[in-house]
Amino acid sequence: MAASAQTTGAQATGALPTVRRLVLYILFFTLVTVAAMGASGLLALGMSPGETAGTGRTSALARAIAFLVIAGPLALLLWRTLSKRLLQPAESAAPAWGLYLAAMYATALITASTSSFSLLGTLAMGRTDGWGQDLAAALVWGGVWWWHQRIWRNARIAPRSLPNLPGILGSWYGLLVGATAVAFALSVVFSAALGTFFHAPSIGSPWWKGMLAQLPWIAGGLAVWWWHWVRRGMGLVRGGFADVALVLVGVLAAGAATLGSAGYLLYTFGNAALRGPSLQLLAPAPLALGTALAGSLVCSLAPAWFAGRLPGTLEAGRQVVSGLGLAAGASGLGVCINAALASLVPPLAGDNTRSLLLAGLIWLVLGAVTWWRAWRPGKPADPRGRRVYLVAVFGISAVVALIALLVAGFRFIEFLLEPDRLASGLLESVRAPIGLLTATALVSLYHFVVWRADRTVLETTETQADGALESILLVAGGDARPLRAALAKSTGARVRLLARAGDEYQATEEELAAAIASVDGAGPRIMLLIDGPGSVRAIELE
């Protein structure tokens, strides 16, 4: 009987509950999605009966009814079972429940909001095509989102594992939507301004209608972000996935958009200056300028978001900026080498060497400045804090070098087999991979030197710490807890307190330090015995 009970307990706490939860929540996610698709499709057909006719309408109606009638009741039955299970702490604390709620919350929020913004933007432009489908999707998926945000706020069944994940995803999604819409709206304005200089013919809707179409996306995205970040307090969440999302979206995505758009904008202006300004050459400038401004706006808010974060999060953000600059600078260096090699061979048609060299110089300067400001070479840094960064650089460099070698090898073998096929010669065919390979080799060489220096520092530190104390047994009378805390702070060792009976003898921190110094280097574990006033014995432990 005891063995049977133990086996049952082992099964209850083994992999079976985890697998069961995964299966149930995946099934529930599928049923809710299918039922919502059926309801929105049925509602769309009722709102706009004239959009589909004949066989297409019959098929759409049958599909919508089947989805709703079959998946809807099954989803409700399964939810009744799940909601009862979630009253148990073990179920509501399972990671599978937190993942499901975050996934369905984000899915419903994205579908409902994009349908609403699209509907409002289309109406702002004076068009009504597809309004029934957008409105139906907004209403149905909005109801699914409202249901799941009520679950999220219900303290009895809310997930205890990953409790803030739905709000974190919602806040950063809203910010991405708002910033992207700002970039497109600014590009519409800049395109209209550019058209006035070159007297471009107006085709289609006026520019201000395109601006109005972006306003629902801007206002809606920022409202979604504010509701989660401020109203639901996601801006105050620290640690874990909140910090990871901040680095990924607030630094990596915004920084890449700003740096990439700024480089492309400078290249567009520089290329127009070399070849003569024209509407065709300056056409990409409005979108690049709008994206750079929107990205820089998000980057300007990042310092306030990083306030109060862990030092590791601040270091991760700095290293991501350094990585962006390093990627841009290395790419620019590779393009410069490519342009230098291109000048050694006669061009096939035209001469784009100057434009290629201009692009390489722009990326090289922008990337070098960004990398220099973030990496701060020459300043002391914690070697432990950048080991992951160096490994990532080596890994990415290895991938780029491998691809460049494969392309160069393919071109070389192709030239050997059919030299007449590559009329421009071998150098013309391999100059691009040679540029990338050279830049990657230089980047790897520099970071290898940094890695070796950091490794030397770490080995020295570990060697010096070999003789450091690991644990101290303090034997004292009276209330020695303050003395124990001070000893742990000054030595960094684990301090255990063993109270003596029959006396109240204490010692000062200086007396304890002197006793420790008397056996310094003898071993990692010692005992400090307070015999009497001013008498402390240090005994090495095995």
Coordinates of C-alpha atoms in Angstrom, one line a residue:
M1 CA 0.0 0.0 0.0
A2 CA 2.8 2.4 0.8
A3 CA 4.6 1.6 -2.4
S4 CA 1.3 2.2 -4.3
A5 CA 0.8 5.5 -2.7
Q6 CA 4.3 6.6 -3.5
T7 CA 3.9 5.7 -7.1
T8 CA 0.6 7.6 -7.4
G9 CA 2.2 10.7 -5.8
A10 CA 5.2 10.4 -8.2
Q11 CA 2.8 10.3 -11.2
A12 CA 0.8 13.3 -9.9
T13 CA 3.9 15.4 -9.7
G14 CA 5.7 14.1 -12.8
A15 CA 5.4 14.9 -16.4
L16 CA 1.8 13.8 -16.8
P17 CA 0.1 16.9 -15.3
T18 CA 2.3 19.1 -17.5
V19 CA 1.4 17.2 -20.7
R20 CA -2.2 17.2 -19.7
R21 CA -2.3 21.0 -19.2
L22 CA -0.5 21.6 -22.5
V23 CA -3.0 19.4 -24.4
L24 CA -6.0 21.0 -22.7
Y25 CA -4.9 24.6 -23.2
I26 CA -3.8 24.1 -26.8
L27 CA -7.2 22.5 -27.5
F28 CA -9.0 25.4 -25.7
F29 CA -7.0 28.0 -27.6
T30 CA -8.0 26.2 -30.9
L31 CA -11.6 26.0 -29.9
V32 CA -11.9 29.6 -28.9
T33 CA -10.1 30.7 -32.1
V34 CA -12.4 28.6 -34.4
A35 CA -15.5 29.8 -32.5
A36 CA -14.5 33.4 -32.8
M37 CA -13.8 33.0 -36.5
G38 CA -17.2 31.5 -37.0
A39 CA -19.0 34.2 -35.1
S40 CA -17.2 37.0 -36.9
G41 CA -17.8 35.4 -40.3
L42 CA -21.5 34.9 -39.5
L43 CA -21.8 38.5 -38.3
A44 CA -20.0 39.9 -41.3
L45 CA -22.4 38.1 -43.7
G46 CA -25.3 39.6 -41.8
M47 CA -23.9 43.1 -42.0
S48 CA -22.9 43.1 -45.6
P49 CA -25.1 40.6 -47.5
G50 CA -24.3 42.0 -50.9
E51 CA -20.5 41.5 -50.8
T52 CA -20.7 37.7 -51.6
A53 CA -23.3 35.9 -53.6
G54 CA -24.1 32.5 -55.0
T55 CA -21.9 29.6 -54.2
G56 CA -19.3 31.7 -52.4
R57 CA -21.9 33.0 -49.9
T58 CA -23.3 29.6 -49.3
S59 CA -19.8 28.2 -48.6
A60 CA -18.9 31.1 -46.3
L61 CA -22.2 30.8 -44.4
A62 CA -21.8 27.0 -44.0
R63 CA -18.3 27.4 -42.7
A64 CA -19.2 30.1 -40.3
I65 CA -22.1 28.1 -38.8
A66 CA -20.1 25.0 -38.5
F67 CA -17.3 26.8 -36.8
L68 CA -19.6 28.5 -34.3
V69 CA -22.0 25.6 -33.6
I70 CA -19.3 22.9 -33.2
A71 CA -16.4 24.8 -31.6
G72 CA -18.5 27.2 -29.4
P73 CA -20.3 24.7 -27.2
L74 CA -17.1 22.6 -26.9
A75 CA -15.1 25.6 -25.8
L76 CA -17.7 26.5 -23.2
L77 CA -17.8 23.0 -21.8
L78 CA -14.0 22.8 -21.6
W79 CA -13.9 26.2 -19.9
R80 CA -16.3 25.0 -17.2
T81 CA -13.9 22.2 -16.4
L82 CA -10.8 24.4 -16.6
S83 CA -12.3 27.1 -14.4
K84 CA -13.0 24.6 -11.6
R85 CA -9.5 23.3 -11.8
L86 CA -8.0 26.8 -11.8
L87 CA -9.4 27.3 -8.3
Q88 CA -6.6 24.9 -7.1
P89 CA -3.3 26.7 -6.5
A90 CA -1.3 24.1 -8.4
E91 CA -3.4 24.6 -11.5
S92 CA -3.4 28.4 -11.5
A93 CA 0.4 28.4 -10.8
A94 CA 1.2 26.2 -13.8
P95 CA 3.2 27.9 -16.5
A96 CA 0.9 26.4 -19.2
W97 CA -2.0 28.5 -17.9
G98 CA 0.0 31.7 -17.9
L99 CA 1.2 31.0 -21.5
Y100 CA -2.3 30.3 -22.7
L101 CA -3.8 33.4 -21.2
A102 CA -1.0 35.6 -22.6
A103 CA -1.3 34.0 -26.1
M104 CA -5.1 34.3 -26.4
Y105 CA -5.0 37.8 -24.8
A106 CA -2.5 39.0 -27.3
T107 CA -4.2 37.3 -30.3
A108 CA -7.6 38.8 -29.4
L109 CA -6.1 42.2 -28.7
I110 CA -4.2 42.3 -32.0
T111 CA -7.1 41.0 -34.1
A112 CA -9.7 43.3 -32.5
S113 CA -7.5 46.4 -32.6
T114 CA -6.2 46.0 -36.1
S115 CA -9.7 45.5 -37.4
S116 CA -10.9 48.6 -35.6
F117 CA -8.1 50.8 -36.7
S118 CA -8.4 49.5 -40.3
L119 CA -12.1 50.2 -40.3
L120 CA -11.7 53.8 -39.0
G121 CA -8.8 54.5 -41.4
T122 CA -10.8 53.2 -44.4
L123 CA -13.8 55.4 -43.4
A124 CA -11.5 58.4 -42.9
M125 CA -10.4 58.0 -46.5
G126 CA -14.0 58.0 -47.7
R127 CA -14.2 54.3 -48.6
T128 CA -16.6 51.7 -47.2
D129 CA -15.2 48.5 -48.8
G130 CA -14.8 45.6 -46.4
W131 CA -16.4 47.5 -43.5
G132 CA -18.6 44.6 -42.5
Q133 CA -15.7 42.1 -42.0
D134 CA -13.7 44.7 -40.1
L135 CA -16.6 45.6 -37.8
A136 CA -17.5 42.0 -37.2
A137 CA -13.9 41.0 -36.4
A138 CA -13.6 44.0 -34.1
L139 CA -16.8 43.2 -32.2
V140 CA -16.2 39.4 -31.8
W141 CA -12.5 39.5 -31.0
G142 CA -13.1 42.5 -28.8
G143 CA -15.5 40.4 -26.8
V144 CA -12.9 37.6 -26.6
W145 CA -10.3 40.1 -25.4
W146 CA -12.7 41.6 -22.8
W147 CA -13.4 38.1 -21.5
H148 CA -9.8 37.2 -21.1
Q149 CA -8.9 40.5 -19.5
R150 CA -11.6 39.8 -16.9
I151 CA -10.0 36.4 -16.3
W152 CA -6.6 38.2 -16.0
R153 CA -8.0 40.5 -13.3
N154 CA -9.8 37.7 -11.4
A155 CA -7.6 37.0 -8.4
R156 CA -9.1 33.6 -7.8
I157 CA -8.0 32.1 -11.2
A158 CA -5.4 34.6 -12.5
P159 CA -2.1 32.9 -13.4
R160 CA 0.5 32.9 -10.7
S161 CA 3.2 32.0 -13.1
L162 CA 3.9 34.7 -15.7
P163 CA 1.2 36.9 -14.2
N164 CA 2.2 40.1 -16.1
L165 CA 2.9 38.6 -19.5
P166 CA -0.4 39.6 -21.1
G167 CA 0.0 43.2 -20.0
I168 CA 3.7 43.3 -21.1
L169 CA 2.8 42.0 -24.6
G170 CA -0.1 44.4 -24.9
S171 CA 1.9 47.4 -23.9
W172 CA 4.7 46.8 -26.3
Y173 CA 2.3 45.8 -29.1
G174 CA 0.5 49.2 -28.7
L175 CA 3.8 51.1 -28.8
L176 CA 4.9 49.3 -32.0
V177 CA 1.6 50.0 -33.7
G178 CA 1.6 53.7 -32.6
A179 CA 5.3 54.3 -33.6
T180 CA 4.8 52.5 -37.0
A181 CA 1.8 54.6 -37.7
V182 CA 3.6 57.8 -36.8
A183 CA 6.4 56.8 -39.2
F184 CA 3.9 56.3 -42.1
A185 CA 2.0 59.5 -41.3
L186 CA 5.2 61.6 -41.3
S187 CA 6.2 59.9 -44.6
V188 CA 2.9 61.0 -46.1
V189 CA 3.6 64.6 -45.1
F190 CA 7.2 64.6 -46.3
S191 CA 6.1 63.0 -49.6
A192 CA 3.6 65.8 -50.1
A193 CA 6.3 68.4 -49.3
L194 CA 8.8 66.7 -51.7
G195 CA 6.2 66.6 -54.4
T196 CA 5.8 70.4 -54.2
F197 CA 9.5 70.9 -54.9
F198 CA 9.5 68.7 -58.0
H199 CA 6.0 69.4 -59.1
A200 CA 5.0 65.7 -59.1
P201 CA 1.6 64.9 -60.5
S202 CA -1.1 64.0 -58.0
I203 CA -2.4 60.5 -58.6
G204 CA -5.2 59.0 -56.4
S205 CA -6.4 60.4 -53.1
P206 CA -5.1 63.7 -51.7
W207 CA -2.2 63.4 -49.3
W208 CA -4.2 64.6 -46.3
K209 CA -6.5 61.5 -46.7
G210 CA -3.5 59.3 -46.3
M211 CA -2.6 61.3 -43.1
L212 CA -6.2 60.8 -41.8
A213 CA -6.0 57.1 -42.4
Q214 CA -3.0 56.8 -40.0
L215 CA -4.6 58.8 -37.2
P216 CA -6.7 55.9 -35.9
W217 CA -3.6 53.7 -35.8
I218 CA -1.6 56.4 -33.9
A219 CA -4.3 57.2 -31.4
G220 CA -5.4 53.5 -31.0
G221 CA -1.9 52.2 -30.6
L222 CA -0.9 54.8 -28.1
A223 CA -4.2 54.2 -26.2
V224 CA -3.4 50.5 -26.0
W225 CA 0.1 51.2 -24.8
W226 CA -1.1 53.7 -22.2
W227 CA -3.8 51.4 -20.9
H228 CA -1.4 48.6 -20.2
W229 CA 1.7 50.7 -19.3
V230 CA 0.1 53.2 -17.0
R231 CA -3.4 52.0 -16.2
R232 CA -2.4 48.4 -15.5
G233 CA 0.9 49.3 -14.1
M234 CA 3.2 47.4 -16.5
G235 CA 5.6 50.3 -16.5
L236 CA 6.3 49.5 -12.8
V237 CA 7.1 45.8 -13.4
R238 CA 10.8 45.0 -13.0
G239 CA 12.8 41.9 -13.8
G240 CA 12.1 38.8 -15.8
F241 CA 10.4 39.1 -19.1
A242 CA 9.5 42.8 -18.5
D243 CA 13.2 43.7 -18.8
V244 CA 13.7 41.3 -21.7
A245 CA 10.9 43.0 -23.6
L246 CA 12.2 46.4 -22.8
V247 CA 15.6 45.6 -24.3
L248 CA 14.1 43.8 -27.3
V249 CA 11.6 46.5 -28.3
G250 CA 12.7 49.7 -26.6
V251 CA 16.4 49.3 -27.5
L252 CA 16.9 46.7 -30.3
A253 CA 13.8 47.4 -32.5
A254 CA 13.8 51.2 -31.9
G255 CA 17.6 51.4 -32.3
A256 CA 17.6 49.3 -35.5
A257 CA 14.8 51.4 -37.0
T258 CA 16.6 54.7 -36.1
L259 CA 20.0 53.7 -37.2
G260 CA 18.9 51.9 -40.3
S261 CA 16.6 54.7 -41.5
A262 CA 19.2 57.4 -40.7
G263 CA 21.8 55.6 -42.7
Y264 CA 19.4 55.1 -45.6
L265 CA 18.3 58.8 -45.5
L266 CA 21.9 60.0 -45.6
Y267 CA 22.7 57.7 -48.5
T268 CA 19.6 58.9 -50.4
F269 CA 20.7 62.6 -50.0
G270 CA 24.3 61.8 -50.8
N271 CA 23.4 59.8 -53.9
A272 CA 21.1 62.6 -55.0
A273 CA 23.9 65.1 -54.5
L274 CA 26.3 62.9 -56.6
R275 CA 23.9 62.2 -59.5
G276 CA 21.8 65.4 -59.3
P277 CA 18.6 65.7 -57.3
S278 CA 15.5 64.1 -58.8
L279 CA 12.2 62.8 -57.6
Q280 CA 13.1 59.2 -58.4
L281 CA 16.3 59.4 -56.3
L282 CA 14.7 61.2 -53.4
A283 CA 11.5 59.0 -53.3
P284 CA 12.7 56.8 -50.4
A285 CA 13.6 59.8 -48.3
P286 CA 10.2 60.5 -46.7
L287 CA 9.7 57.1 -45.3
A288 CA 13.3 56.9 -44.1
L289 CA 12.9 60.3 -42.4
G290 CA 9.6 59.3 -40.8
T291 CA 10.9 56.0 -39.5
A292 CA 14.1 57.7 -38.1
L293 CA 12.0 60.3 -36.3
A294 CA 9.6 57.7 -34.9
G295 CA 12.4 55.4 -33.8
S296 CA 14.3 58.3 -32.2
L297 CA 11.2 59.3 -30.3
V298 CA 11.0 55.8 -28.8
C299 CA 14.7 55.8 -28.0
S300 CA 14.4 59.1 -26.2
L301 CA 11.9 57.5 -23.8
A302 CA 14.2 54.6 -23.1
P303 CA 16.2 56.2 -20.3
A304 CA 13.1 56.9 -18.3
W305 CA 12.0 53.3 -18.8
F306 CA 15.4 52.0 -17.6
A307 CA 15.2 53.9 -14.4
G308 CA 15.2 51.6 -11.4
R309 CA 16.1 48.5 -13.4
L310 CA 18.7 46.0 -12.5
P311 CA 22.3 46.7 -13.4
G312 CA 22.3 43.7 -15.7
T313 CA 19.4 45.1 -17.7
L314 CA 21.2 48.4 -18.2
E315 CA 24.3 46.6 -19.3
A316 CA 22.2 44.5 -21.7
G317 CA 20.7 47.6 -23.2
R318 CA 24.1 49.1 -23.7
Q319 CA 25.5 46.0 -25.3
V320 CA 22.5 45.8 -27.7
V321 CA 23.3 49.3 -28.9
S322 CA 26.9 48.4 -29.2
G323 CA 25.9 45.3 -31.3
L324 CA 23.8 47.5 -33.6
G325 CA 26.7 49.9 -34.1
L326 CA 29.1 47.0 -34.6
A327 CA 26.8 45.4 -37.3
A328 CA 26.4 48.7 -39.1
G329 CA 30.1 49.5 -39.0
A330 CA 31.2 46.0 -40.1
S331 CA 28.7 46.1 -43.0
G332 CA 30.0 49.5 -44.0
L333 CA 33.6 48.4 -43.9
G334 CA 32.7 45.4 -46.0
V335 CA 30.9 47.6 -48.6
C336 CA 33.9 50.0 -48.7
I337 CA 36.2 47.0 -49.4
N338 CA 33.7 45.9 -52.1
A339 CA 33.8 49.3 -53.7
A340 CA 37.6 49.4 -53.6
L341 CA 37.8 46.1 -55.4
A342 CA 35.2 47.2 -57.9
S343 CA 37.4 50.1 -58.9
L344 CA 40.1 47.6 -60.0
V345 CA 37.9 46.0 -62.6
P346 CA 36.1 47.7 -65.6
P347 CA 32.4 48.1 -65.0
L348 CA 29.9 46.2 -67.0
A349 CA 27.4 49.0 -67.5
G350 CA 27.6 52.4 -65.9
D351 CA 29.7 53.2 -62.9
N352 CA 28.1 52.7 -59.4
T353 CA 31.4 52.6 -57.5
R354 CA 30.9 56.1 -56.1
S355 CA 27.4 55.2 -54.8
L356 CA 28.7 52.0 -53.4
L357 CA 31.6 53.7 -51.6
L358 CA 29.2 56.4 -50.3
A359 CA 26.9 53.8 -48.8
G360 CA 29.9 52.0 -47.2
L361 CA 31.3 55.2 -45.7
I362 CA 28.0 56.3 -44.3
W363 CA 27.4 52.9 -42.6
L364 CA 31.0 52.8 -41.4
V365 CA 30.8 56.2 -39.8
L366 CA 27.4 55.8 -38.2
G367 CA 28.2 52.3 -36.9
A368 CA 31.6 53.3 -35.6
V369 CA 30.2 56.3 -33.7
T370 CA 27.3 54.3 -32.3
W371 CA 29.6 51.5 -31.3
W372 CA 32.2 53.8 -29.7
R373 CA 29.7 55.6 -27.6
A374 CA 28.0 52.4 -26.4
W375 CA 31.1 50.1 -26.0
R376 CA 33.4 52.8 -24.6
P377 CA 36.7 51.1 -25.5
G378 CA 39.5 52.0 -23.1
K379 CA 37.3 52.3 -20.1
P380 CA 37.3 49.6 -17.4
A381 CA 34.4 47.2 -17.6
D382 CA 33.2 44.1 -15.7
P383 CA 34.4 41.1 -17.8
R384 CA 31.6 38.9 -16.4
G385 CA 29.0 41.4 -17.8
R386 CA 30.0 41.0 -21.4
R387 CA 30.9 37.4 -21.8
V388 CA 27.5 36.7 -23.4
Y389 CA 28.0 39.6 -25.7
L390 CA 31.4 38.3 -26.9
V391 CA 30.0 34.8 -27.4
A392 CA 27.2 36.3 -29.5
V393 CA 29.6 38.3 -31.6
F394 CA 31.8 35.2 -32.2
G395 CA 28.7 33.2 -33.2
I396 CA 27.3 35.8 -35.6
S397 CA 30.8 36.4 -37.1
A398 CA 31.2 32.6 -37.7
V399 CA 27.9 32.4 -39.5
V400 CA 28.7 35.5 -41.7
A401 CA 32.2 34.2 -42.4
L402 CA 30.8 30.7 -43.3
I403 CA 28.3 32.2 -45.7
A404 CA 30.9 34.5 -47.3
L405 CA 33.3 31.6 -47.7
L406 CA 30.6 29.4 -49.3
V407 CA 29.6 32.2 -51.8
A408 CA 33.3 33.0 -52.6
G409 CA 34.1 29.3 -53.0
F410 CA 31.0 28.8 -55.3
R411 CA 32.0 31.7 -57.5
F412 CA 35.7 30.5 -57.6
I413 CA 34.7 27.0 -58.7
E414 CA 32.2 28.3 -61.1
F415 CA 34.9 30.5 -62.7
L416 CA 37.3 27.5 -63.0
L417 CA 34.6 25.4 -64.6
E418 CA 33.3 28.0 -67.0
P419 CA 35.6 31.0 -67.2
D420 CA 33.8 32.4 -70.2
R421 CA 30.5 32.5 -68.3
L422 CA 31.7 35.2 -65.9
A423 CA 32.8 37.8 -68.4
S424 CA 33.6 40.3 -65.7
G425 CA 36.3 38.1 -64.2
L426 CA 36.9 36.4 -60.9
L427 CA 37.5 39.5 -58.9
E428 CA 34.2 41.0 -59.9
S429 CA 32.3 37.9 -58.8
V430 CA 33.9 37.5 -55.4
R431 CA 34.5 41.1 -54.3
A432 CA 31.2 41.2 -52.2
P433 CA 32.0 38.1 -50.1
I434 CA 35.6 39.2 -49.8
G435 CA 34.5 42.5 -48.3
L436 CA 32.2 40.8 -45.8
L437 CA 34.9 38.2 -44.9
T438 CA 37.5 40.8 -44.3
A439 CA 35.3 43.0 -42.1
T440 CA 34.2 39.9 -40.2
A441 CA 37.8 38.8 -39.6
L442 CA 38.7 42.3 -38.3
V443 CA 35.7 42.3 -36.0
S444 CA 36.5 38.8 -34.7
L445 CA 40.2 39.7 -34.2
Y446 CA 39.4 42.8 -32.1
H447 CA 36.9 40.9 -29.9
F448 CA 39.2 38.0 -29.6
V449 CA 41.8 40.3 -28.1
V450 CA 39.1 41.7 -25.7
W451 CA 38.1 38.1 -24.8
R452 CA 41.7 37.1 -24.0
A453 CA 42.2 40.2 -21.8
D454 CA 38.9 39.5 -20.0
R455 CA 39.9 35.9 -19.5
T456 CA 43.2 36.9 -18.0
V457 CA 41.4 39.3 -15.6
L458 CA 38.9 36.6 -14.6
E459 CA 41.6 34.0 -14.0
T460 CA 43.6 36.5 -11.9
T461 CA 40.5 37.3 -9.9
E462 CA 39.6 33.6 -9.4
T463 CA 43.2 32.9 -8.3
Q464 CA 43.2 35.7 -5.8
A465 CA 39.8 34.4 -4.5
D466 CA 41.0 30.8 -4.1
G467 CA 42.2 31.5 -0.6
A468 CA 39.2 33.6 0.4
L469 CA 36.9 32.5 3.1
E470 CA 33.8 30.6 2.2
S471 CA 32.2 30.0 5.5
I472 CA 32.7 31.2 9.1
L473 CA 31.3 29.6 12.3
L474 CA 31.0 32.4 14.9
V475 CA 30.7 31.2 18.5
A476 CA 29.6 34.0 20.8
G477 CA 27.4 34.7 23.7
G478 CA 24.4 37.1 24.0
D479 CA 22.8 38.7 21.0
A480 CA 25.5 38.4 18.3
R481 CA 23.2 38.9 15.3
P482 CA 24.5 42.4 14.5
L483 CA 28.1 41.1 14.8
R484 CA 27.2 38.2 12.4
A485 CA 25.7 40.6 9.8
A486 CA 28.8 42.9 10.0
L487 CA 31.1 39.9 9.6
A488 CA 29.2 38.6 6.6
K489 CA 29.3 42.1 4.9
S490 CA 33.0 42.6 5.5
T491 CA 34.2 39.1 4.4
G492 CA 31.6 38.1 1.9
A493 CA 31.5 34.6 3.5
R494 CA 28.6 32.6 4.8
V495 CA 28.5 33.2 8.6
R496 CA 26.7 30.7 10.9
L497 CA 26.1 31.7 14.5
L498 CA 26.5 29.3 17.4
A499 CA 25.3 30.8 20.6
R500 CA 27.2 30.1 23.8
A501 CA 25.4 29.6 27.1
G502 CA 26.6 31.1 30.4
D503 CA 28.3 34.3 29.3
E504 CA 27.6 37.5 27.4
Y505 CA 31.1 37.9 25.9
Q506 CA 31.2 40.0 22.7
A507 CA 34.0 41.3 20.5
T508 CA 34.5 44.2 18.1
E509 CA 34.7 44.0 14.4
E510 CA 38.4 45.0 14.6
E511 CA 39.2 42.1 16.9
L512 CA 37.4 39.7 14.6
A513 CA 39.3 41.0 11.6
A514 CA 42.6 40.6 13.4
A515 CA 41.7 37.0 14.3
I516 CA 40.8 36.3 10.7
A517 CA 44.1 37.8 9.5
S518 CA 46.1 35.5 11.8
V519 CA 44.9 32.5 9.8
D520 CA 44.7 34.3 6.4
G521 CA 45.3 31.8 3.6
A522 CA 45.1 28.8 5.8
G523 CA 41.7 27.5 4.5
P524 CA 38.3 28.5 3.3
R525 CA 36.5 27.6 6.5
I526 CA 37.3 28.8 10.0
M527 CA 35.7 29.1 13.4
L528 CA 35.8 32.3 15.5
L529 CA 35.5 31.5 19.2
I530 CA 35.0 34.4 21.6
D531 CA 36.5 33.2 24.9
G532 CA 36.2 36.5 26.8
P533 CA 36.5 40.2 26.6
G534 CA 39.1 41.0 23.9
S535 CA 39.9 37.3 23.4
V536 CA 39.1 35.8 20.0
R537 CA 40.5 32.5 18.8
A538 CA 40.5 31.6 15.1
I539 CA 40.5 27.8 14.4
E540 CA 40.8 26.4 10.9
L541 CA 38.2 23.8 10.0
E542 CA 38.6 20.9 7.7

